Amino acid sequence: MNQFTPIQFSNGKLILLDQRQLPSKEVFIEYDSIEGVYSGIKDMVVRGAPCIGFTAIFGMAIWIKNHPDFKLEQLIKAGSYLNEARPTAVNLGFEIQNVIEEIKRDQLSSDKAYERIVDLGFQKIAKSEEDNRNMAKTAEAELDSRLGQSRYKILTHCNTGFLACGSVGTALGVVQNLHEKGKLENCWVDETRPYLQGSRLTAYELNKLNAPHKIVVEGAASFLMKNKMVDAIFTGADRIAANGDTANKVGTSNLAVLAHYYNIPFCIVAPSSSFDTQIESGEEIQIELRSAEEITKYNGQLIAPSTSEAYNPSFDITDGKLITGIISEKGIASGNYLETLKAIL
Ligand code: MRU
């Protein structure tokens, strides 16, 4: 695993790399209560759908350790509490449910339950590294069969690398794999206002990988696409509905609309833990609204008139019809997602 893994667990404590302070400072924060873990997720010390899910597993382990005589109903209640930390990424609820199922199935004693859940967290992170490497190869094969170039210019949005996934990334795993094979001409990194996951985090990761990249403002997307400076777009996902509608960082759907206009492949790369096929369409996905101050202030300094209001939806829904392909560890789906997703999951 990468030495800069954002999630560590040792001696009963969860240690998170404080992503709010990147790229200028690499600071770690320790957690030993579920309330602490809740605030670590809510305040975005840790973020990115897969990492939110892994953090929740360790948060549940800590709760179990702190409640040696727990009853199943109490564990379920603790899970519901943690699940409230952020609403859009389905990975949070998915991994909490996995913890509950694991305990229910084997009716484990408290000590055993704690150890089992800590192991589960580590296993999930390790498995995701393997899955993400496979997804990257699927994406590479797809690019080669669609475009057949020796090198590619990729555009990505938000952050989907090891900071979001615990090890190799999803969409950024595709970029990493192309770079390792000498097939990456450039990665355009969307700055990703207002939280700057692109310029602060993705660029930080690409520097560590020594991969060629340039940061752009989101508004440059049409210019880049019109001038043939983008061969394909890869992003991650926070929740994918049965019809392929995909929630991801706000600004993702703008890219898909433009890519459709300019006839550029737009692909989602996400593990099956980000799929929520219980819901039919994106209309059922709750979009997190974050504080207006993320827009009007930077580093505590006002960058807008103090009398102006701001509106800050943190995610948007990309219409499945605009998505060229959805790549997961189970395969690639495209076209009529109601059928093709069902076939791979
Ligand atoms: O608000 P964030 O930083 O948690 O949003 C993250 C994203 O939107 C990512 O693109 C998504 O979680 C996929 S991470 C592999």
Short mmCIF file of C-alpha atoms and ligand atoms in Angstrom, two decimals:
data_model
loop_
_atom_site.label_atom_id
_atom_site.label_comp_id
_atom_site.label_asym_id
_atom_site.label_seq_id
_atom_site.Cartn_x
_atom_site.Cartn_y
_atom_site.Cartn_z
CA MET A 1 0.00 0.00 0.00
CA ASN A 2 1.16 3.55 -0.66
CA GLN A 3 3.08 4.98 2.29
CA PHE A 4 0.84 8.03 2.18
CA THR A 5 -2.24 5.98 2.82
CA PRO A 6 -4.85 8.37 4.20
CA ILE A 7 -6.33 5.74 6.57
CA GLN A 8 -4.34 3.83 9.17
CA PHE A 9 -5.54 1.81 12.13
CA SER A 10 -3.38 0.72 15.03
CA ASN A 11 -3.75 0.09 18.78
CA GLY A 12 -7.49 0.66 18.62
CA LYS A 13 -7.10 4.08 17.01
CA LEU A 14 -8.01 5.33 13.57
CA ILE A 15 -5.44 7.69 12.11
CA LEU A 16 -6.56 9.89 9.24
CA LEU A 17 -4.45 12.11 7.04
CA ASP A 18 -6.10 15.53 7.35
CA GLN A 19 -6.94 16.17 3.69
CA ARG A 20 -8.13 19.70 4.51
CA GLN A 21 -4.51 20.74 5.03
CA LEU A 22 -3.09 19.30 1.82
CA PRO A 23 -1.02 20.00 -0.16
CA SER A 24 0.88 22.28 2.21
CA LYS A 25 0.87 20.08 5.33
CA GLU A 26 0.78 16.32 5.91
CA VAL A 27 -0.89 16.17 9.32
CA PHE A 28 -2.50 13.07 10.86
CA ILE A 29 -5.41 13.07 13.35
CA GLU A 30 -6.20 10.18 15.73
CA TYR A 31 -9.72 9.02 16.56
CA ASP A 32 -10.89 6.70 19.33
CA SER A 33 -14.64 7.37 19.40
CA ILE A 34 -17.45 7.01 16.88
CA GLU A 35 -18.34 10.68 17.44
CA GLY A 36 -14.81 11.64 16.39
CA VAL A 37 -15.02 9.43 13.30
CA TYR A 38 -18.40 11.00 12.45
CA SER A 39 -16.87 14.48 12.52
CA GLY A 40 -13.80 13.29 10.55
CA ILE A 41 -16.16 12.23 7.74
CA LYS A 42 -18.55 15.20 8.00
CA ASP A 43 -15.76 17.80 8.14
CA MET A 44 -13.93 16.12 5.25
CA VAL A 45 -10.73 15.22 7.07
CA VAL A 46 -11.30 12.06 5.01
CA ARG A 47 -13.34 12.13 1.81
CA GLY A 48 -13.95 10.30 -1.44
CA ALA A 49 -16.62 7.60 -1.58
CA PRO A 50 -14.45 4.48 -1.02
CA CYS A 51 -12.42 6.05 1.82
CA ILE A 52 -15.57 7.26 3.55
CA GLY A 53 -16.76 3.63 3.50
CA PHE A 54 -13.45 2.21 4.84
CA THR A 55 -13.37 4.86 7.57
CA ALA A 56 -16.88 3.85 8.62
CA ILE A 57 -15.77 0.21 9.06
CA PHE A 58 -13.01 1.29 11.45
CA GLY A 59 -15.44 3.69 13.16
CA MET A 60 -17.77 0.77 13.83
CA ALA A 61 -14.84 -1.29 15.15
CA ILE A 62 -14.03 1.51 17.60
CA TRP A 63 -17.67 1.64 18.72
CA ILE A 64 -17.62 -2.13 19.35
CA LYS A 65 -14.40 -1.82 21.37
CA ASN A 66 -15.97 0.95 23.47
CA HIS A 67 -19.19 -1.06 24.05
CA PRO A 68 -18.05 -4.55 25.10
CA ASP A 69 -21.54 -5.73 26.09
CA PHE A 70 -23.34 -4.37 23.07
CA LYS A 71 -26.64 -5.65 21.69
CA LEU A 72 -27.30 -5.88 17.95
CA GLU A 73 -29.97 -3.10 18.10
CA GLN A 74 -27.38 -0.76 19.62
CA LEU A 75 -24.88 -1.58 16.89
CA ILE A 76 -27.54 -0.86 14.25
CA LYS A 77 -28.30 2.47 15.96
CA ALA A 78 -24.59 3.38 15.99
CA GLY A 79 -24.45 2.52 12.27
CA SER A 80 -27.44 4.77 11.52
CA TYR A 81 -25.76 7.61 13.39
CA LEU A 82 -22.52 7.24 11.41
CA ASN A 83 -24.43 6.95 8.14
CA GLU A 84 -25.78 10.48 8.70
CA ALA A 85 -22.31 12.02 8.41
CA ARG A 86 -22.60 12.53 4.64
CA PRO A 87 -25.64 11.68 2.51
CA THR A 88 -24.57 11.22 -1.12
CA ALA A 89 -21.87 8.51 -1.27
CA VAL A 90 -23.60 5.13 -0.92
CA ASN A 91 -20.31 3.50 0.17
CA LEU A 92 -20.87 4.82 3.69
CA GLY A 93 -24.15 2.96 4.24
CA PHE A 94 -22.95 -0.01 2.20
CA GLU A 95 -19.92 -0.66 4.42
CA ILE A 96 -21.86 -0.03 7.66
CA GLN A 97 -24.37 -2.63 6.49
CA ASN A 98 -21.50 -5.04 5.76
CA VAL A 99 -20.29 -4.64 9.36
CA ILE A 100 -23.77 -5.33 10.75
CA GLU A 101 -24.20 -8.40 8.52
CA GLU A 102 -20.79 -9.75 9.56
CA ILE A 103 -21.67 -9.51 13.27
CA LYS A 104 -25.19 -10.84 12.77
CA ARG A 105 -24.07 -13.85 10.75
CA ASP A 106 -21.58 -15.25 13.24
CA GLN A 107 -23.03 -13.82 16.48
CA LEU A 108 -19.52 -12.91 17.57
CA SER A 109 -18.48 -12.07 21.12
CA SER A 110 -17.32 -8.50 21.62
CA ASP A 111 -13.55 -9.21 21.45
CA LYS A 112 -13.90 -11.36 18.36
CA ALA A 113 -16.28 -8.86 16.77
CA TYR A 114 -13.78 -6.05 17.21
CA GLU A 115 -10.93 -8.05 15.67
CA ARG A 116 -13.11 -9.28 12.82
CA ILE A 117 -14.25 -5.76 11.90
CA VAL A 118 -10.73 -4.33 12.03
CA ASP A 119 -9.66 -7.17 9.69
CA LEU A 120 -12.62 -6.43 7.46
CA GLY A 121 -11.43 -2.83 7.07
CA PHE A 122 -7.93 -3.91 6.04
CA GLN A 123 -9.27 -6.60 3.70
CA LYS A 124 -11.56 -4.11 1.96
CA ILE A 125 -8.71 -1.66 1.36
CA ALA A 126 -6.46 -4.43 -0.01
CA LYS A 127 -9.21 -5.82 -2.25
CA SER A 128 -9.97 -2.35 -3.58
CA GLU A 129 -6.34 -1.95 -4.65
CA GLU A 130 -6.56 -5.17 -6.68
CA ASP A 131 -9.98 -4.20 -8.12
CA ASN A 132 -8.85 -0.72 -9.05
CA ARG A 133 -5.81 -2.06 -10.89
CA ASN A 134 -8.12 -4.35 -12.87
CA MET A 135 -10.53 -1.51 -13.64
CA ALA A 136 -7.60 0.55 -14.92
CA LYS A 137 -6.65 -2.26 -17.32
CA THR A 138 -10.27 -2.53 -18.52
CA ALA A 139 -10.28 1.23 -19.18
CA GLU A 140 -6.97 1.03 -21.04
CA ALA A 141 -8.30 -1.78 -23.27
CA GLU A 142 -11.45 0.25 -23.91
CA LEU A 143 -9.42 3.33 -24.87
CA ASP A 144 -7.21 1.27 -27.17
CA SER A 145 -10.17 -0.35 -28.89
CA ARG A 146 -12.11 2.93 -29.28
CA LEU A 147 -9.26 5.31 -30.10
CA GLY A 148 -6.18 3.15 -30.79
CA GLN A 149 -3.63 5.84 -29.91
CA SER A 150 -0.16 5.34 -28.46
CA ARG A 151 -0.64 8.16 -25.90
CA TYR A 152 -3.70 9.78 -24.40
CA LYS A 153 -4.80 13.16 -23.10
CA ILE A 154 -7.19 12.52 -20.21
CA LEU A 155 -9.36 14.97 -18.29
CA THR A 156 -10.51 14.21 -14.75
CA HIS A 157 -12.64 15.96 -12.14
CA CYS A 158 -12.44 16.08 -8.34
CA ASN A 159 -10.15 13.53 -6.65
CA THR A 160 -10.28 9.79 -7.20
CA GLY A 161 -6.73 8.75 -6.34
CA PHE A 162 -5.23 7.13 -3.25
CA LEU A 163 -6.56 9.92 -1.01
CA ALA A 164 -10.10 8.97 -2.02
CA CYS A 165 -9.60 5.21 -2.30
CA GLY A 166 -6.97 4.23 0.28
CA SER A 167 -4.57 2.89 -2.35
CA VAL A 168 -4.68 2.94 -6.14
CA GLY A 169 -7.48 5.18 -7.35
CA THR A 170 -10.47 4.56 -9.60
CA ALA A 171 -10.52 7.19 -12.38
CA LEU A 172 -7.06 8.30 -11.28
CA GLY A 173 -6.00 4.64 -11.26
CA VAL A 174 -6.68 4.73 -15.01
CA VAL A 175 -4.40 7.75 -15.33
CA GLN A 176 -1.73 6.08 -13.15
CA ASN A 177 -1.83 2.87 -15.21
CA LEU A 178 -1.50 4.81 -18.49
CA HIS A 179 1.43 6.71 -17.02
CA GLU A 180 3.13 3.50 -15.87
CA LYS A 181 2.77 2.12 -19.42
CA GLY A 182 4.18 5.30 -21.02
CA LYS A 183 0.77 6.03 -22.57
CA LEU A 184 -0.17 9.22 -20.71
CA GLU A 185 0.49 12.39 -22.70
CA ASN A 186 -1.20 14.65 -20.15
CA CYS A 187 -3.83 14.62 -17.45
CA TRP A 188 -5.98 17.75 -17.26
CA VAL A 189 -6.88 18.24 -13.60
CA ASP A 190 -10.09 20.19 -13.03
CA GLU A 191 -9.48 22.57 -10.15
CA THR A 192 -12.90 21.50 -8.70
CA ARG A 193 -14.37 24.53 -7.00
CA PRO A 194 -15.09 25.22 -4.24
CA TYR A 195 -13.20 22.60 -2.23
CA LEU A 196 -10.34 22.32 -4.74
CA GLN A 197 -10.08 18.53 -4.62
CA GLY A 198 -8.45 18.72 -8.09
CA SER A 199 -5.79 21.37 -7.55
CA ARG A 200 -5.06 20.49 -3.91
CA LEU A 201 -5.39 16.69 -3.92
CA THR A 202 -5.28 15.21 -7.44
CA ALA A 203 -2.33 17.40 -8.40
CA TYR A 204 -0.60 16.42 -5.13
CA GLU A 205 -1.06 12.74 -6.01
CA LEU A 206 0.07 13.16 -9.62
CA ASN A 207 3.21 14.88 -8.34
CA LYS A 208 3.92 11.89 -6.11
CA LEU A 209 3.44 9.64 -9.16
CA ASN A 210 5.59 11.91 -11.34
CA ALA A 211 2.79 11.88 -13.89
CA PRO A 212 2.41 14.70 -16.45
CA HIS A 213 -0.52 16.95 -15.55
CA LYS A 214 -1.86 20.48 -15.75
CA ILE A 215 -4.47 22.10 -13.54
CA VAL A 216 -7.32 23.89 -15.31
CA VAL A 217 -10.38 25.78 -14.10
CA GLU A 218 -13.64 23.94 -14.79
CA GLY A 219 -14.63 26.71 -17.20
CA ALA A 220 -11.80 25.66 -19.55
CA ALA A 221 -13.45 22.32 -20.39
CA SER A 222 -15.25 23.46 -23.54
CA PHE A 223 -12.11 25.21 -24.83
CA LEU A 224 -10.02 22.07 -24.29
CA MET A 225 -12.55 19.77 -25.91
CA LYS A 226 -13.22 22.03 -28.90
CA ASN A 227 -9.48 22.29 -29.56
CA LYS A 228 -8.99 18.50 -29.47
CA MET A 229 -6.89 18.66 -26.32
CA VAL A 230 -8.90 15.91 -24.59
CA ASP A 231 -9.12 12.30 -25.85
CA ALA A 232 -11.30 10.94 -23.03
CA ILE A 233 -12.76 11.89 -19.65
CA PHE A 234 -12.70 9.62 -16.61
CA THR A 235 -14.37 10.42 -13.27
CA GLY A 236 -15.41 8.47 -10.20
CA ALA A 237 -18.87 8.15 -8.64
CA ASP A 238 -20.57 8.53 -5.29
CA ARG A 239 -23.75 6.64 -6.18
CA ILE A 240 -24.89 4.97 -9.39
CA ALA A 241 -28.59 4.23 -9.94
CA ALA A 242 -30.00 1.25 -11.87
CA ASN A 243 -30.42 3.34 -15.04
CA GLY A 244 -26.78 4.53 -14.94
CA ASP A 245 -27.55 8.01 -13.56
CA THR A 246 -24.46 8.88 -11.55
CA ALA A 247 -23.92 11.22 -8.60
CA ASN A 248 -20.42 12.66 -8.48
CA LYS A 249 -18.74 15.94 -7.55
CA VAL A 250 -20.65 18.98 -8.79
CA GLY A 251 -19.43 19.88 -12.26
CA THR A 252 -19.24 16.28 -13.47
CA SER A 253 -22.49 16.50 -15.42
CA ASN A 254 -21.29 19.69 -17.18
CA LEU A 255 -18.37 17.65 -18.53
CA ALA A 256 -20.65 14.86 -19.73
CA VAL A 257 -22.91 17.31 -21.60
CA LEU A 258 -19.89 18.91 -23.29
CA ALA A 259 -18.29 15.53 -24.06
CA HIS A 260 -21.53 14.44 -25.76
CA TYR A 261 -21.50 17.62 -27.90
CA TYR A 262 -17.85 17.18 -28.89
CA ASN A 263 -18.14 13.39 -29.29
CA ILE A 264 -15.51 12.56 -26.65
CA PRO A 265 -15.81 9.36 -24.54
CA PHE A 266 -17.00 10.13 -21.00
CA CYS A 267 -16.53 7.18 -18.61
CA ILE A 268 -17.23 6.51 -14.95
CA VAL A 269 -14.85 4.24 -13.03
CA ALA A 270 -16.26 3.00 -9.71
CA PRO A 271 -16.26 -0.09 -7.51
CA SER A 272 -19.52 -2.02 -7.12
CA SER A 273 -19.77 -0.59 -3.58
CA SER A 274 -20.71 2.71 -5.27
CA PHE A 275 -23.72 1.17 -7.04
CA ASP A 276 -27.20 1.59 -5.60
CA THR A 277 -29.37 -0.38 -7.98
CA GLN A 278 -32.23 -0.37 -5.45
CA ILE A 279 -32.99 3.07 -6.81
CA GLU A 280 -34.18 3.42 -10.39
CA SER A 281 -32.79 6.83 -11.25
CA GLY A 282 -30.70 9.73 -10.04
CA GLU A 283 -33.84 11.58 -8.96
CA GLU A 284 -33.81 9.48 -5.79
CA ILE A 285 -30.28 10.51 -4.81
CA GLN A 286 -29.89 13.05 -2.02
CA ILE A 287 -27.46 15.79 -2.96
CA GLU A 288 -25.41 17.13 -0.08
CA LEU A 289 -25.66 20.88 0.38
CA ARG A 290 -22.55 22.29 2.02
CA SER A 291 -21.85 25.59 3.67
CA ALA A 292 -22.03 28.77 1.56
CA GLU A 293 -18.75 29.83 3.18
CA GLU A 294 -16.87 27.20 1.16
CA ILE A 295 -17.66 29.47 -1.80
CA THR A 296 -17.48 32.94 -0.28
CA LYS A 297 -14.33 32.42 1.80
CA TYR A 298 -10.88 31.02 1.15
CA ASN A 299 -8.68 30.17 4.14
CA GLY A 300 -11.00 32.19 6.33
CA GLN A 301 -10.73 35.29 4.06
CA LEU A 302 -13.83 36.66 2.37
CA ILE A 303 -13.51 36.46 -1.44
CA ALA A 304 -17.06 37.70 -2.15
CA PRO A 305 -19.13 40.62 -0.86
CA SER A 306 -20.18 39.88 2.71
CA THR A 307 -23.76 40.76 1.70
CA SER A 308 -23.95 38.11 -1.08
CA GLU A 309 -25.51 34.72 -0.48
CA ALA A 310 -24.10 31.55 -2.07
CA TYR A 311 -25.57 28.16 -2.88
CA ASN A 312 -23.34 25.10 -2.62
CA PRO A 313 -24.65 21.74 -3.91
CA SER A 314 -21.66 19.43 -3.50
CA PHE A 315 -22.66 16.84 -6.10
CA ASP A 316 -24.67 16.60 -9.31
CA ILE A 317 -26.31 13.82 -11.29
CA THR A 318 -24.99 12.87 -14.71
CA ASP A 319 -27.69 11.39 -16.90
CA GLY A 320 -26.85 7.74 -17.68
CA LYS A 321 -27.58 8.46 -21.36
CA LEU A 322 -24.55 10.76 -21.49
CA ILE A 323 -22.16 8.15 -20.09
CA THR A 324 -20.13 6.20 -22.67
CA GLY A 325 -19.29 3.40 -20.23
CA ILE A 326 -19.36 2.53 -16.54
CA ILE A 327 -16.36 0.48 -15.49
CA SER A 328 -16.41 -1.54 -12.26
CA GLU A 329 -14.37 -4.48 -10.99
CA LYS A 330 -17.16 -6.70 -12.33
CA GLY A 331 -16.82 -5.46 -15.90
CA ILE A 332 -17.93 -2.66 -18.15
CA ALA A 333 -21.52 -1.64 -18.83
CA SER A 334 -22.79 0.70 -21.54
CA GLY A 335 -25.92 1.50 -23.53
CA ASN A 336 -29.15 0.50 -21.82
CA TYR A 337 -27.88 0.48 -18.23
CA LEU A 338 -31.08 -1.02 -16.86
CA GLU A 339 -29.98 -4.17 -18.66
CA THR A 340 -26.20 -3.87 -18.94
CA LEU A 341 -25.60 -3.00 -15.28
CA LYS A 342 -27.80 -5.86 -14.15
CA ALA A 343 -25.78 -8.19 -16.38
CA ILE A 344 -22.42 -7.33 -14.75
CA LEU A 345 -23.45 -6.93 -11.10
O1 MRU B 1 -16.86 15.67 -1.50
P1 MRU B 1 -15.84 14.61 -1.81
O2 MRU B 1 -14.45 15.13 -1.90
O3 MRU B 1 -15.96 13.42 -0.89
O4 MRU B 1 -16.26 14.12 -3.26
C1 MRU B 1 -15.53 13.09 -3.86
C2 MRU B 1 -15.99 12.77 -5.22
O5 MRU B 1 -16.94 13.31 -5.74
C3 MRU B 1 -15.27 11.65 -5.91
O6 MRU B 1 -15.23 11.87 -7.27
C4 MRU B 1 -16.03 10.34 -5.64
O7 MRU B 1 -16.23 10.17 -4.27
C5 MRU B 1 -15.33 9.17 -6.17
S1 MRU B 1 -13.84 8.80 -5.29
C6 MRU B 1 -13.19 7.45 -6.01
#
